[in-house]
PDB file of C-alpha atoms in Angstrom:
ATOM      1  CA  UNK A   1      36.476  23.274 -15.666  1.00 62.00           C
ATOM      2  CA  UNK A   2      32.489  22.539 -14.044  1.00 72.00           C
ATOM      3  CA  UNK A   3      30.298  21.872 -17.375  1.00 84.00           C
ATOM      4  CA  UNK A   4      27.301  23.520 -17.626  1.00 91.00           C
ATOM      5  CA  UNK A   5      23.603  21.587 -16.699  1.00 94.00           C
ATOM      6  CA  UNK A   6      21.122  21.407 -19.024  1.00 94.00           C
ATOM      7  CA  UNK A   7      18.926  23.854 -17.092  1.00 93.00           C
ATOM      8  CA  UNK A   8      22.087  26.181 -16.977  1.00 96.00           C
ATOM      9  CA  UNK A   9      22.424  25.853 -20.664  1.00 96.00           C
ATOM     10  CA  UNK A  10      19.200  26.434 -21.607  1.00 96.00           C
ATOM     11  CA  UNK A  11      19.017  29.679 -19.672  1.00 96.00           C
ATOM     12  CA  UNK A  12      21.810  30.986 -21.038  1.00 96.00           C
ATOM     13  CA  UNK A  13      19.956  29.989 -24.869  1.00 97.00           C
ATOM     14  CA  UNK A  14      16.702  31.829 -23.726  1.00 97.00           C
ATOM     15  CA  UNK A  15      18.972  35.251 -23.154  1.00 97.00           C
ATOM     16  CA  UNK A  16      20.943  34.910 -26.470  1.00 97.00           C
ATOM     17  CA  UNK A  17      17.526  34.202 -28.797  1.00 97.00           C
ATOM     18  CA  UNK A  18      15.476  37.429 -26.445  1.00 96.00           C
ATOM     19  CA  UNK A  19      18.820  39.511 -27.467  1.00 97.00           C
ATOM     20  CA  UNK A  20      19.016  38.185 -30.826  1.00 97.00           C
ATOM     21  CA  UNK A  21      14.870  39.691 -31.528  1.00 96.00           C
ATOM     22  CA  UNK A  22      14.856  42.434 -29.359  1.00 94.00           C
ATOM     23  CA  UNK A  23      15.072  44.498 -32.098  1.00 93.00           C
ATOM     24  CA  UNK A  24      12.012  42.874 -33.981  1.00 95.00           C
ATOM     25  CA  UNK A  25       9.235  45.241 -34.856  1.00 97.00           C
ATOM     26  CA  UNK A  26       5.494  44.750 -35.930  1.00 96.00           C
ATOM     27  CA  UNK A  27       6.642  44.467 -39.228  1.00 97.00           C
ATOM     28  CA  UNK A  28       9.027  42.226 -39.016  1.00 98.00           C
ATOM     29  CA  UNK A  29       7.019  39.690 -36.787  1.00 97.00           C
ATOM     30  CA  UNK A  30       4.396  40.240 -39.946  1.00 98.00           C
ATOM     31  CA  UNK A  31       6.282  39.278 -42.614  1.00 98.00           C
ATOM     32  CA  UNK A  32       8.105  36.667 -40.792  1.00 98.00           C
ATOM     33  CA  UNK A  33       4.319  34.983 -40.143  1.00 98.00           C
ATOM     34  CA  UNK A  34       3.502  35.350 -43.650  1.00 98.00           C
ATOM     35  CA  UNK A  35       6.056  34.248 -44.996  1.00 98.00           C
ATOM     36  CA  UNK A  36       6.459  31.020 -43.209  1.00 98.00           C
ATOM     37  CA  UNK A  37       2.170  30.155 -43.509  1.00 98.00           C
ATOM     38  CA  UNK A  38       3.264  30.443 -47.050  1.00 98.00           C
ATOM     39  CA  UNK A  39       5.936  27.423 -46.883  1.00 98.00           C
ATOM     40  CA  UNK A  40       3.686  25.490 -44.660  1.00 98.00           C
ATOM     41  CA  UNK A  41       0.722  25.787 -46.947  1.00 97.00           C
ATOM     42  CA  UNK A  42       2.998  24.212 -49.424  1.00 97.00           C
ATOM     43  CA  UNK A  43       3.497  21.025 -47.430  1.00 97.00           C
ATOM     44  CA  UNK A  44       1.267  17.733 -47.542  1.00 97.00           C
ATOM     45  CA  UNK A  45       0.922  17.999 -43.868  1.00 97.00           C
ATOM     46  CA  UNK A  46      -0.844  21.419 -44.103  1.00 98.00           C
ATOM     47  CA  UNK A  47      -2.967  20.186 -47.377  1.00 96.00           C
ATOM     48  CA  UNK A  48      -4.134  17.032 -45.367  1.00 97.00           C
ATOM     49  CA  UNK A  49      -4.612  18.730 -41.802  1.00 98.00           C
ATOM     50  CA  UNK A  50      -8.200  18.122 -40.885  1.00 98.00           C
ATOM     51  CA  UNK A  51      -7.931  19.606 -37.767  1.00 98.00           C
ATOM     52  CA  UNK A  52      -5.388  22.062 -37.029  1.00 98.00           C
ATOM     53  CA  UNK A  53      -4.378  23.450 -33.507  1.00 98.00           C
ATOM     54  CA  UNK A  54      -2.183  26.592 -33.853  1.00 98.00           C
ATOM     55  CA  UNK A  55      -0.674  28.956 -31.226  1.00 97.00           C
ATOM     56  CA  UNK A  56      -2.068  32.553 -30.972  1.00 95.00           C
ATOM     57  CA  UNK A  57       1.268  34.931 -31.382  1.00 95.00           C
ATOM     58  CA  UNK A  58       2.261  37.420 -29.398  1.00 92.00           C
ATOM     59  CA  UNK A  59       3.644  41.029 -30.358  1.00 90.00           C
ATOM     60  CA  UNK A  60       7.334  39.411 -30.531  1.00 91.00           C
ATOM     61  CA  UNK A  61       6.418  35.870 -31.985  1.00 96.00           C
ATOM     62  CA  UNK A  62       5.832  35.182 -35.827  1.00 98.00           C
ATOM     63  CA  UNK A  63       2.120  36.589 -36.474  1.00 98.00           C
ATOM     64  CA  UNK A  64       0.120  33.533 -37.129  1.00 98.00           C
ATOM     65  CA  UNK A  65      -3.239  35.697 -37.939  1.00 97.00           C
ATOM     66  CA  UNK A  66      -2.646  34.640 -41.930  1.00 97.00           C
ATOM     67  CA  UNK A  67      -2.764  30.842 -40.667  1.00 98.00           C
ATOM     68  CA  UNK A  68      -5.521  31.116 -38.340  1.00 98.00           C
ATOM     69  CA  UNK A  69      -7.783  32.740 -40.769  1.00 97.00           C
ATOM     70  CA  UNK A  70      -7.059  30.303 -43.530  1.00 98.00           C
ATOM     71  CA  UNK A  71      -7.842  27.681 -41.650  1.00 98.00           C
ATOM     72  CA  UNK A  72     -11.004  28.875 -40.501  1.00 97.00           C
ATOM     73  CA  UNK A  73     -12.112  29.781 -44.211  1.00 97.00           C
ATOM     74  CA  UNK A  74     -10.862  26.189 -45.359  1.00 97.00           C
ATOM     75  CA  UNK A  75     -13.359  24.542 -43.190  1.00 97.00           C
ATOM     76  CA  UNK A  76     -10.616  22.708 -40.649  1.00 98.00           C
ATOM     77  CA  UNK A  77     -11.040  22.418 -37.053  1.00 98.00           C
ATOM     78  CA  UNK A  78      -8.946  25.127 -35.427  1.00 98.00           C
ATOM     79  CA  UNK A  79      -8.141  24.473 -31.882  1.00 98.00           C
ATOM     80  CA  UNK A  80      -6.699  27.463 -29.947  1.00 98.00           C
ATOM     81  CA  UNK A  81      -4.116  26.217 -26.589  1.00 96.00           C
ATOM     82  CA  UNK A  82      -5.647  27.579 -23.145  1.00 94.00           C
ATOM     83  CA  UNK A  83      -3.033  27.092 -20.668  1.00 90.00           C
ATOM     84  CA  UNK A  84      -4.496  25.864 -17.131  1.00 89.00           C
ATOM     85  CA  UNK A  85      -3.297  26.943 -13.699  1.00 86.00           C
ATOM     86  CA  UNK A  86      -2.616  23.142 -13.145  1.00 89.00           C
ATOM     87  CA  UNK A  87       0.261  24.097 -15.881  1.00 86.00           C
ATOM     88  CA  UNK A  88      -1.674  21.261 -17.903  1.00 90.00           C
ATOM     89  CA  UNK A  89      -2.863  22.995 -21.856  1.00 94.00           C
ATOM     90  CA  UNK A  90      -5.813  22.151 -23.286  1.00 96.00           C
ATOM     91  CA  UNK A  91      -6.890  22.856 -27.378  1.00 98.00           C
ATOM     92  CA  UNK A  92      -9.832  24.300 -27.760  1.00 97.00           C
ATOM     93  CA  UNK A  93     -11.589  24.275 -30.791  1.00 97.00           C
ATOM     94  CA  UNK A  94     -12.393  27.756 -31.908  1.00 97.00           C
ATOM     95  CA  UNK A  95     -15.213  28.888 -34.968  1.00 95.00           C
ATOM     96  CA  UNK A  96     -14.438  32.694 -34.794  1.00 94.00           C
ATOM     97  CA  UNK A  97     -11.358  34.778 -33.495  1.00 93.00           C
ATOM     98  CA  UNK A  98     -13.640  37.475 -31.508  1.00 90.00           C
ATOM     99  CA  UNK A  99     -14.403  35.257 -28.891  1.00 86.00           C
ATOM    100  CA  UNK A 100     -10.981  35.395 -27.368  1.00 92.00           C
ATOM    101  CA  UNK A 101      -9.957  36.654 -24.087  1.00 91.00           C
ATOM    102  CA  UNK A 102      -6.335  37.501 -22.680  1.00 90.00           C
ATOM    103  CA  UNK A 103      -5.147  34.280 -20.254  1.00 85.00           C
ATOM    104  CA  UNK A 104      -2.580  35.211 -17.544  1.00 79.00           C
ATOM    105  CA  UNK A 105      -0.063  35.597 -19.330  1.00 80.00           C
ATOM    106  CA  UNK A 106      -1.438  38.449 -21.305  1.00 85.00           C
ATOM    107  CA  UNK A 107      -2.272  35.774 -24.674  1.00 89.00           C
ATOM    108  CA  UNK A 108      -5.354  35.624 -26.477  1.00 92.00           C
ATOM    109  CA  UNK A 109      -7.190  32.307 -25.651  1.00 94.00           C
ATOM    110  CA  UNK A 110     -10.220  30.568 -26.110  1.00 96.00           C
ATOM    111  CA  UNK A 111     -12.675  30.797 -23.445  1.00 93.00           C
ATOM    112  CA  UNK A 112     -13.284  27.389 -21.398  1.00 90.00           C
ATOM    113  CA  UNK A 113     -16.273  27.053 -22.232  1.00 94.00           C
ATOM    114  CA  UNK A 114     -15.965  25.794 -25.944  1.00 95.00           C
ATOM    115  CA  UNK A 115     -15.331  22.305 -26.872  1.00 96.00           C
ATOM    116  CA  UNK A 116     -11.977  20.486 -25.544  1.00 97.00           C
ATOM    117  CA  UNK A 117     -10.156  18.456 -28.755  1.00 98.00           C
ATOM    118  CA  UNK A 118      -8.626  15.290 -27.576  1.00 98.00           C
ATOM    119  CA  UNK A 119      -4.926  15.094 -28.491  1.00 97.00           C
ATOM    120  CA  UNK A 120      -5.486  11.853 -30.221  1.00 97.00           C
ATOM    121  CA  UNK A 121      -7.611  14.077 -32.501  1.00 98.00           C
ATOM    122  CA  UNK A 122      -5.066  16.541 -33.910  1.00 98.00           C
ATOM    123  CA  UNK A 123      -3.320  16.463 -37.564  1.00 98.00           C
ATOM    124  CA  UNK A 124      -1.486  19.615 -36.886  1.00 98.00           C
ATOM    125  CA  UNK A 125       0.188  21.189 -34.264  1.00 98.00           C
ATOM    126  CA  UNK A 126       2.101  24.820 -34.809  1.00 98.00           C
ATOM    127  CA  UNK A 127       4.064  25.913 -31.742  1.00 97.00           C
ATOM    128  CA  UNK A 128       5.928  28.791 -30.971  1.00 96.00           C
ATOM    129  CA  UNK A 129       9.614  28.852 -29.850  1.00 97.00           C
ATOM    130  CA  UNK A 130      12.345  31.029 -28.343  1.00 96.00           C
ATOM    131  CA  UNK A 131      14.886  29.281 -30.209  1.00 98.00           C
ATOM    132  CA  UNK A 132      14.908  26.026 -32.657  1.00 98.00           C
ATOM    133  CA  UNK A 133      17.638  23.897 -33.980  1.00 98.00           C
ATOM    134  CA  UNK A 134      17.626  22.460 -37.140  1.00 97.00           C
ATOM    135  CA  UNK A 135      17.105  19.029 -35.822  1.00 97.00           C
ATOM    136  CA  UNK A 136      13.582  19.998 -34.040  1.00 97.00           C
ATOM    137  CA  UNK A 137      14.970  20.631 -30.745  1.00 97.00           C
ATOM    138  CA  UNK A 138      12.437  23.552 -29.566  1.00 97.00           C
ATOM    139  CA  UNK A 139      12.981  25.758 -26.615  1.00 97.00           C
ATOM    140  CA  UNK A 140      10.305  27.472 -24.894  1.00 94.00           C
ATOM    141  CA  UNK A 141       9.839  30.127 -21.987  1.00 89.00           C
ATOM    142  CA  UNK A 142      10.282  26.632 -19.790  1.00 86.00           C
ATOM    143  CA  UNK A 143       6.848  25.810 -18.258  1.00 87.00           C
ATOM    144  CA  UNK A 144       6.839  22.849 -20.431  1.00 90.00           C
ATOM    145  CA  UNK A 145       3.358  23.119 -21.566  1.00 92.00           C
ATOM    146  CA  UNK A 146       3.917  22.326 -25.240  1.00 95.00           C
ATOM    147  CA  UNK A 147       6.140  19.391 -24.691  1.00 94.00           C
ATOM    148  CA  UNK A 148       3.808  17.373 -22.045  1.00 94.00           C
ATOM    149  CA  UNK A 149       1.085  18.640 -24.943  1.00 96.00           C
ATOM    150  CA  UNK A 150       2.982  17.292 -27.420  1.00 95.00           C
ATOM    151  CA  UNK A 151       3.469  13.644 -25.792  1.00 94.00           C
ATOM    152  CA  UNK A 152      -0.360  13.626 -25.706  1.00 95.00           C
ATOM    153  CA  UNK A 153      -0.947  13.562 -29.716  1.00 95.00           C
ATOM    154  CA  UNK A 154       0.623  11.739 -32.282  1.00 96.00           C
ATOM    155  CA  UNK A 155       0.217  14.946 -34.713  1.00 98.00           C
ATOM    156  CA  UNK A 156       2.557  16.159 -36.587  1.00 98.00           C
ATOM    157  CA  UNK A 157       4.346  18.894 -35.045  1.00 98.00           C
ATOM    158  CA  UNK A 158       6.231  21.946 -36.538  1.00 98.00           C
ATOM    159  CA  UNK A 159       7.551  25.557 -35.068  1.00 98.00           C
ATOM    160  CA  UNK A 160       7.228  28.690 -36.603  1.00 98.00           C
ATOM    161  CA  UNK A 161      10.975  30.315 -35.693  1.00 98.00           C
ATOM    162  CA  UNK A 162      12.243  33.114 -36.675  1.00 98.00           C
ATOM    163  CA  UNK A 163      16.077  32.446 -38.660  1.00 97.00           C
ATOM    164  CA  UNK A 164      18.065  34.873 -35.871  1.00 97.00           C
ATOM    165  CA  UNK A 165      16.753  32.309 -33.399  1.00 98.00           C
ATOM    166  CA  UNK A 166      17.824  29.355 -34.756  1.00 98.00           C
ATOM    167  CA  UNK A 167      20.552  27.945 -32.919  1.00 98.00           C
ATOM    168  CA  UNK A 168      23.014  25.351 -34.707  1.00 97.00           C
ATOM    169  CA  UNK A 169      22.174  23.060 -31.483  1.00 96.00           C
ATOM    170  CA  UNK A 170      20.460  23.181 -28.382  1.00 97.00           C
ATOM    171  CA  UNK A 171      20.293  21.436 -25.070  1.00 95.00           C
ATOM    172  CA  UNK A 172      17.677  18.649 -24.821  1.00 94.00           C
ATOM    173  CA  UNK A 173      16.405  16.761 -21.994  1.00 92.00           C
ATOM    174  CA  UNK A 174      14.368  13.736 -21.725  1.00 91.00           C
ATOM    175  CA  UNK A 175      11.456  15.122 -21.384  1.00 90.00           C
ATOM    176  CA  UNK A 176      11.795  17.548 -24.277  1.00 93.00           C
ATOM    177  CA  UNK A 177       9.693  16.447 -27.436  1.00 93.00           C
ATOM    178  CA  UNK A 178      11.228  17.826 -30.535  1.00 95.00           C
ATOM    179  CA  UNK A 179       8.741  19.297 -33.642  1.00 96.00           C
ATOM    180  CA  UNK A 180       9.196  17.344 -37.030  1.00 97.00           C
ATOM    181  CA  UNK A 181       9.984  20.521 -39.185  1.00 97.00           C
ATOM    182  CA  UNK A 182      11.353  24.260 -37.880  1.00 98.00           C
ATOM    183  CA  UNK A 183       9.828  26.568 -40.702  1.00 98.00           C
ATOM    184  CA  UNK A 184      11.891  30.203 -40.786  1.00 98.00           C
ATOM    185  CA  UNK A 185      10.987  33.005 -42.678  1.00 98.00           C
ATOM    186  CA  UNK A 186      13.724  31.661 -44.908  1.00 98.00           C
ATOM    187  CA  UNK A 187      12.458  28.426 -45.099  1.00 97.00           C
ATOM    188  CA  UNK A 188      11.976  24.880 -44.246  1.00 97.00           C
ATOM    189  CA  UNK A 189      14.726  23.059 -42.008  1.00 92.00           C
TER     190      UNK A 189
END
């Protein structure tokens, strides 16, 4: 029997973790947001996070409005990604959420005209998923944006993930960088 590649298998984990949420509603995305700010705000990383660059959800991702506002009343440095069509991201640092403009991809970003953050200058980085593993493994829509982001910063890196789409494993390649901590809704992993 042929094994499966890598890109094969991650396919295949994209369609199981979009069935596994299509039922999600507003509410659920909500809560699910709220609920894991809540166990992040409990960490040291969060507590120490200077500057904080977080991804702006979308209507099926864990809502990360809570997060962003807090950070912005706490004083940090909030950086906002704006994806490039070079496929390179960029963090932007952001003062107020009104600015924002929908990218090509229909997402909120910052417009490219505010300040560029290096990297280098990140504590914090919150990324989104379609599916996590318990051992940081994050996979994404496959553009690769957040993983050649995340080789750029030595910040500490965790994924909001909702618990249906965390997967017991998932394939890795070499170029995949894994997040230090997958929060759920249920918790820290």
């Amino acid at each position: 029997m042929e094994q499966k590649s890598i890109a094969e298998q991650k396919k295949e984990a994209r369609a199981e973790a979009r069935a596994r949420l299509a039922g999600c509603t507003p509410e659920d995305t909500r809560r699910w947001g709220e609920a894991m700010f809540e166990y992040l705000r409990l960490l040291p990383v969060w507590n120490t996070a200077r500057t904080v660059l977080c991804f702006m959800s979308t209507p099926t991702e864990p809502d990360t409005q809570p997060l962003l506002h807090a950070a912005l009343r706490q004083g940090r440095a909030l950086c906002l990604p704006r994806q490039y069509e070079d496929g390179r991201m960029e963090a932007h640092r952001v003062a107020a959420l009104f600015a924002l403009r929908r990218g090509p991809h229909g997402i909120l970003e910052p417009p490219y005209t505010l300040p560029v953050v290096d990297p280098a200058a990140i504590d914090l980085i919150v990324a989104p998923c379609l599916a996590a593993a318990p051992d940081g493994t994050r996979l994404g829509h496959g553009g690769g944006v957040y993983d050649r982001f995340f080789a750029r910063s030595g910040a500490a890196r965790v994924i909001f993930c909702p618990s249906a789409a965390v997967f017991p494993h998932l394939p890795a390649e070499e170029h995949d960088q894994p997040a230090d901590l997958v929060i759920t809704e249920r918790g820290i992993l």
